[in-house]
Coordinates of C-alpha atoms in Angstrom, one line a residue:
M1432 CA 26.1 -37.0 -11.2
P1433 CA 22.4 -36.9 -11.9
I1434 CA 21.0 -33.0 -11.8
F1435 CA 19.0 -33.7 -9.0
N1436 CA 21.6 -35.0 -6.3
K1437 CA 23.3 -31.7 -7.5
N1438 CA 19.7 -29.9 -5.9
I1439 CA 19.7 -31.8 -3.3
I1440 CA 23.2 -31.4 -2.0
P1441 CA 22.6 -28.6 0.0
F1442 CA 19.9 -30.2 2.1
L1443 CA 22.0 -33.3 3.4
N1444 CA 25.5 -30.7 4.1
P1445 CA 26.0 -29.8 7.7
V1446 CA 27.9 -26.9 6.5
E1447 CA 25.3 -25.6 4.4
W1448 CA 22.6 -26.1 7.4
M1449 CA 25.1 -23.4 9.3
R1450 CA 25.3 -21.1 6.9
A1451 CA 21.2 -21.4 6.5
V1452 CA 21.4 -20.8 10.2
R1453 CA 22.8 -17.3 9.7
F1454 CA 21.1 -16.3 7.0
K1455 CA 18.0 -16.7 8.6
K1456 CA 19.4 -14.6 11.6
K1457 CA 20.9 -11.7 9.2
N1458 CA 17.5 -11.9 7.5
A1459 CA 14.9 -12.4 10.2
K1460 CA 14.5 -8.5 11.1
Y1461 CA 12.5 -7.7 8.1
D1462 CA 10.0 -4.8 8.8
R1463 CA 7.3 -4.0 6.1
A1464 CA 7.1 -0.1 7.4
S1465 CA 11.2 0.4 6.9
Y1466 CA 11.2 -1.2 3.6
D1467 CA 7.4 -2.8 2.2
L1468 CA 8.3 -5.3 -0.7
E1469 CA 4.8 -5.7 -2.3
L1470 CA 5.3 -1.7 -2.9
E1471 CA 8.7 -2.0 -4.0
F1472 CA 7.5 -4.7 -6.5
Y1473 CA 4.7 -2.7 -7.6
S1474 CA 6.5 0.6 -8.3
K1475 CA 8.6 -1.7 -10.9
I1476 CA 5.7 -2.2 -12.8
L1477 CA 4.2 1.2 -13.0
G1478 CA 5.8 4.2 -14.5
N1479 CA 4.6 7.0 -12.9
N1480 CA 6.0 6.5 -9.2
M1481 CA 2.3 5.6 -8.0
L1482 CA 1.3 3.2 -5.7
H1483 CA -2.6 3.6 -4.8
Y1484 CA -5.6 2.7 -6.7
G1485 CA -6.3 5.0 -9.0
Y1486 CA -9.2 7.0 -9.9
F1487 CA -11.6 5.8 -13.0
E1488 CA -14.0 8.5 -14.7
N1489 CA -15.7 5.2 -16.0
P1490 CA -16.1 2.6 -13.5
E1491 CA -18.1 0.3 -15.8
I1492 CA -15.1 -0.2 -18.2
E1493 CA -13.6 -3.8 -19.3
A1494 CA -10.9 -5.2 -17.1
A1495 CA -9.5 -6.8 -20.3
S1496 CA -9.5 -2.7 -22.0
I1497 CA -7.4 -1.7 -19.6
S1498 CA -4.1 -0.9 -20.1
L1499 CA -0.8 0.1 -18.0
M1500 CA -1.1 3.2 -19.3
D1501 CA -4.7 3.4 -18.4
F1502 CA -3.8 2.7 -15.1
E1503 CA -1.2 5.0 -14.7
A1504 CA -3.7 7.8 -16.0
A1505 CA -6.1 6.7 -13.8
Q1506 CA -3.8 7.2 -10.5
I1507 CA -2.8 10.5 -11.6
R1508 CA -6.8 11.3 -11.7
Y1509 CA -6.6 9.9 -8.2
A1510 CA -3.9 12.7 -7.0
R1511 CA -5.8 15.4 -8.9
N1512 CA -8.9 14.6 -7.0
L1513 CA -6.4 15.2 -3.9
L1514 CA -4.7 18.1 -5.1
E1515 CA -7.7 19.8 -5.8
R1516 CA -8.8 19.9 -2.0
V1517 CA -5.7 21.5 -0.8
E1518 CA -6.1 25.2 -0.3
D1519 CA -3.9 26.4 2.1
K1520 CA -0.2 27.6 0.5
A1521 CA 0.4 30.1 3.1
H1522 CA 1.3 27.2 5.3
P1523 CA 3.1 23.9 4.8
V1524 CA 1.7 20.7 3.3
L1525 CA 2.6 17.3 5.0
D1526 CA 2.1 14.2 2.7
V1527 CA 2.0 11.0 5.1
G1528 CA 3.1 7.3 3.7
C1529 CA 4.3 9.4 0.8
G1530 CA 5.0 6.3 -1.4
M1531 CA 7.7 7.0 -4.2
G1532 CA 7.0 10.7 -3.8
A1533 CA 4.7 11.6 -6.9
L1534 CA 1.8 13.5 -5.3
S1535 CA 4.5 15.7 -3.1
E1536 CA 5.8 16.7 -5.9
M1537 CA 2.8 17.1 -7.8
L1538 CA 2.3 19.6 -5.0
R1539 CA 5.3 20.8 -5.1
I1540 CA 5.0 21.8 -8.7
K1541 CA 1.8 23.5 -7.7
G1542 CA 3.0 25.9 -5.3
F1543 CA 2.6 23.9 -2.0
R1544 CA 6.0 23.5 0.2
V1545 CA 5.8 20.1 1.2
E1546 CA 6.9 17.7 3.6
S1547 CA 7.3 13.6 2.8
L1548 CA 6.9 11.3 5.2
T1549 CA 7.7 8.1 5.0
P1550 CA 8.9 5.0 7.1
D1551 CA 10.3 2.7 4.3
K1552 CA 14.2 4.0 3.9
K1553 CA 13.9 2.7 0.1
Q1554 CA 11.6 5.3 -0.9
V1555 CA 13.2 8.4 1.4
A1556 CA 16.4 7.4 -1.1
F1557 CA 14.4 6.8 -4.2
I1558 CA 12.3 10.5 -3.7
A1559 CA 16.3 11.8 -2.7
K1560 CA 16.8 10.7 -6.2
N1561 CA 14.3 11.4 -7.8
Y1562 CA 12.9 14.7 -6.4
P1563 CA 16.0 16.1 -5.1
K1564 CA 13.9 19.6 -4.1
L1565 CA 11.3 17.7 -2.1
R1566 CA 11.9 17.4 1.5
V1567 CA 11.5 13.7 2.8
R1568 CA 11.7 12.0 6.2
Q1569 CA 12.0 8.0 7.4
S1570 CA 9.5 7.9 10.4
R1571 CA 6.5 6.5 11.1
Y1572 CA 3.3 9.0 11.6
E1573 CA 3.2 8.1 15.5
E1574 CA 7.2 9.0 16.1
F1575 CA 7.4 11.8 14.1
E1576 CA 8.5 14.9 15.4
C1577 CA 8.6 18.1 13.9
K1578 CA 7.8 22.1 15.6
E1579 CA 6.5 23.5 12.8
R1580 CA 2.4 23.0 12.0
F1581 CA 0.6 22.4 8.9
G1582 CA -2.3 23.9 7.0
T1583 CA -3.0 20.3 5.3
I1584 CA -1.7 17.2 6.2
L1585 CA -2.6 14.1 3.8
H1586 CA -3.2 10.5 4.5
A1587 CA -3.6 9.0 0.9
E1588 CA -4.3 5.1 1.8
S1589 CA -1.7 5.5 4.6
L1590 CA -4.6 6.1 7.6
Q1591 CA -5.0 2.1 7.4
Y1592 CA -1.6 1.3 9.1
I1593 CA -2.0 3.9 12.4
P1594 CA -4.6 3.1 15.0
I1595 CA -7.2 5.4 14.7
D1596 CA -6.2 7.4 18.5
R1597 CA -3.3 8.1 17.4
A1598 CA -3.5 9.1 14.4
I1599 CA -6.2 11.7 15.3
A1600 CA -4.1 12.8 18.6
R1601 CA -1.2 13.1 16.4
S1602 CA -3.0 15.3 13.4
S1603 CA -4.4 17.8 16.2
E1604 CA -0.5 18.4 17.3
L1605 CA 0.5 18.8 13.9
I1606 CA -2.2 20.8 12.5
L1607 CA -3.0 24.6 12.5
P1608 CA -6.2 25.5 13.5
G1609 CA -8.1 25.5 10.5
G1610 CA -6.2 23.2 9.3
R1611 CA -7.3 20.4 6.4
W1612 CA -7.2 16.5 7.2
I1613 CA -7.5 14.8 3.9
V1614 CA -8.0 11.1 4.0
C1615 CA -8.5 9.1 1.0
D1616 CA -8.0 5.5 2.4
Y1617 CA -10.7 2.2 1.8
F1618 CA -12.7 1.3 5.3
S1619 CA -14.4 -1.3 6.6
R1620 CA -18.3 -2.1 6.1
R1621 CA -18.4 -3.7 9.4
K1622 CA -17.5 -3.1 12.8
E1623 CA -15.3 -5.5 14.4
G1624 CA -14.1 -3.5 17.7
A1625 CA -11.0 -1.4 18.5
G1626 CA -8.2 -2.2 16.4
Q1627 CA -9.6 -3.4 13.2
K1628 CA -7.8 -3.0 9.8
P1629 CA -9.0 -1.6 8.1
H1630 CA -10.7 1.2 9.9
H1631 CA -14.5 1.5 10.2
L1632 CA -15.2 4.4 8.9
E1633 CA -18.1 6.1 11.2
T1634 CA -16.1 5.0 14.3
F1635 CA -13.3 6.8 12.3
L1636 CA -15.6 10.0 12.1
E1637 CA -17.4 9.7 15.9
K1638 CA -13.9 9.7 17.3
A1639 CA -12.3 12.5 14.9
K1640 CA -15.5 14.6 15.6
A1641 CA -14.6 14.0 19.8
G1642 CA -11.5 15.2 18.7
K1643 CA -12.7 18.7 17.4
W1644 CA -12.7 17.9 14.0
R1645 CA -15.2 19.0 11.5
L1646 CA -16.1 17.3 8.7
I1647 CA -16.2 19.1 5.5
E1648 CA -16.7 16.1 2.7
A1649 CA -17.1 12.5 2.5
V1650 CA -17.3 11.3 -1.2
D1651 CA -17.9 7.2 -1.5
I1652 CA -15.2 6.5 -4.2
T1653 CA -15.4 2.6 -4.1
V1654 CA -17.3 2.2 -8.1
N1655 CA -14.4 4.3 -9.2
V1656 CA -11.3 2.0 -7.7
L1657 CA -13.2 -1.4 -8.9
P1658 CA -11.3 -1.2 -12.2
T1659 CA -8.3 -1.7 -10.6
L1660 CA -9.2 -4.6 -8.4
H1661 CA -10.9 -6.0 -11.8
F1662 CA -7.6 -5.4 -13.8
I1663 CA -5.9 -7.1 -11.3
N1664 CA -7.7 -10.1 -10.6
L1665 CA -7.7 -10.5 -14.0
Y1666 CA -4.5 -10.4 -14.7
L1667 CA -4.0 -13.0 -11.0
Q1668 CA -6.5 -15.4 -13.4
R1669 CA -4.8 -15.7 -16.5
I1670 CA -1.0 -15.3 -16.1
V1671 CA -0.1 -15.7 -12.6
F1672 CA -2.0 -19.2 -11.7
P1673 CA -1.7 -20.3 -15.1
A1674 CA 1.9 -20.0 -14.7
K1675 CA 2.1 -21.1 -11.2
H1676 CA 0.4 -24.3 -12.4
L1677 CA 2.7 -24.7 -15.7
A1678 CA 6.2 -24.3 -13.3
Y1679 CA 4.4 -26.9 -10.6
E1680 CA 4.0 -29.4 -13.6
K1681 CA 7.2 -28.8 -15.2
L1682 CA 8.7 -29.2 -11.8
R1683 CA 7.0 -32.3 -11.0
Y1684 CA 7.9 -34.1 -14.4
K1685 CA 11.3 -33.3 -14.7
Q1686 CA 12.5 -33.2 -10.7
P1687 CA 9.6 -35.5 -8.9
K1688 CA 11.3 -36.1 -6.0
L1689 CA 12.6 -32.8 -5.9
Y1690 CA 9.1 -31.7 -6.3
Y1691 CA 7.6 -33.7 -3.3
L1692 CA 10.5 -32.3 -1.0
S1693 CA 9.2 -28.7 -2.0
R1694 CA 5.6 -29.4 -0.9
R1695 CA 5.6 -27.1 2.2
I1696 CA 7.4 -24.3 0.0
R1697 CA 4.4 -24.6 -2.4
E1698 CA 1.9 -24.7 0.1
G1699 CA 3.4 -21.3 1.6
I1700 CA 3.2 -19.9 -1.7
D1701 CA -0.5 -20.6 -2.5
K1702 CA -1.5 -19.7 0.7
K1703 CA 0.0 -16.1 0.0
L1704 CA -1.0 -16.1 -3.2
G1705 CA -4.6 -17.2 -2.1
K1706 CA -4.7 -14.5 0.3
E1707 CA -3.9 -11.5 -2.5
S1708 CA -6.5 -13.1 -4.3
R1709 CA -9.1 -12.5 -1.9
T1710 CA -7.3 -9.1 -1.1
V1711 CA -8.3 -7.9 -4.8
N1712 CA -11.0 -9.7 -5.5
P1713 CA -13.7 -7.0 -6.5
E1714 CA -16.5 -8.6 -5.2
I1715 CA -15.8 -9.3 -1.8
F1716 CA -14.0 -5.6 -1.5
R1717 CA -17.7 -4.6 -2.0
Q1718 CA -19.3 -6.3 0.2
E1719 CA -16.4 -5.4 2.8
R1720 CA -15.2 -2.4 2.4
Q1721 CA -16.0 1.4 1.0
Y1722 CA -13.4 4.0 -0.1
M1723 CA -13.8 7.1 0.7
L1724 CA -12.4 10.3 0.2
V1725 CA -12.6 12.6 3.2
V1726 CA -11.9 16.1 4.4
L1727 CA -11.7 17.2 8.0
E1728 CA -11.0 20.5 9.4
K1729 CA -9.8 21.1 13.0
T1730 CA -12.0 23.9 14.5
R1731 CA -10.6 27.1 15.7
E1732 CA -10.6 26.8 19.6

C-alpha cells in the first residue's frame, strides 16, 4: 500500500473520527493561565529558570553575537535590578507570576521571606521539586486569598495579564502601609481605552495615585530589553522560517496530495508564526511599547 494511503486512512475511517471527537472534548479546556505552553517551551531552552526579557547593559550589542549564555546573564542582571529595590526584610515578599521560581529563590537566598504565586500548575510542581524551600501557591492574583500582609509585592512581566483596577485593588489589600509595589513590565505607548493589553503607563500611574500609591521611581529600560528581541527575531528569520519552508517543500514534493489536504493546517501555522514574529519585532516594539521598571509606595493613611 502506498505511503500516502496509509497516511490518509485515518481521515476516512469513521471510528477514527469518533475517537478524534472524544480527544477534542478531552483537550478543549486548555487554560493558558494554568498551563502556559509558550513558557514551558522557553523554560526547556534556558538554563537559569527565568522567563523574562532580560537586561543588557550594552543596548548596541549585535544580535548575531549574542549567545545563550549572554541571554541568561542578561536575565540574571534583570533579576538583580529588582532585588536592589527590595528593602524590607522584616516582612514577607509576594512574587506574583513567579514563573519557574528563580527570582523567588534569589530573594530567599538574600534572606527575604518569600511567597511565590503562579496560576500555572506545571510551574508549581517545578518549583516544589527544584526549590523545595520556597512556599509556592497556585492562584490567579485577583483570586489570591491570604491573611498575611506583605512588605513588598513584585510583578515581573505579570501585571500585563491583570486588569489595572483589580491589580491596584488587590495590591492595596495585600500590602502593608509604607510597603513597596515593584513592577517591571512593558506598557503600551498609546491609550486605547479600558481593558487594553498591555496597559497604558500613564493610566496605570494615575489610577495607582488615586489608590493612594506614591511613585518612587520610574525607569525606562526599553533599550536594555531590545537586544533580546533582536536575538529572537534573528533566529526566527535565519532558522525557524527557513526550516518551516524546507518542511513544507519536502512535503509538497514527496506527498503532494497530503500537502494539498493539509493546507489549512499550514495556514494556521503561518498565521501563528506571523503573529509571534510581529510580537518580537524590535522596531514595532519600540514604536508601540515601552518597558518600565516602576516602584510605588503605599501611603500611610
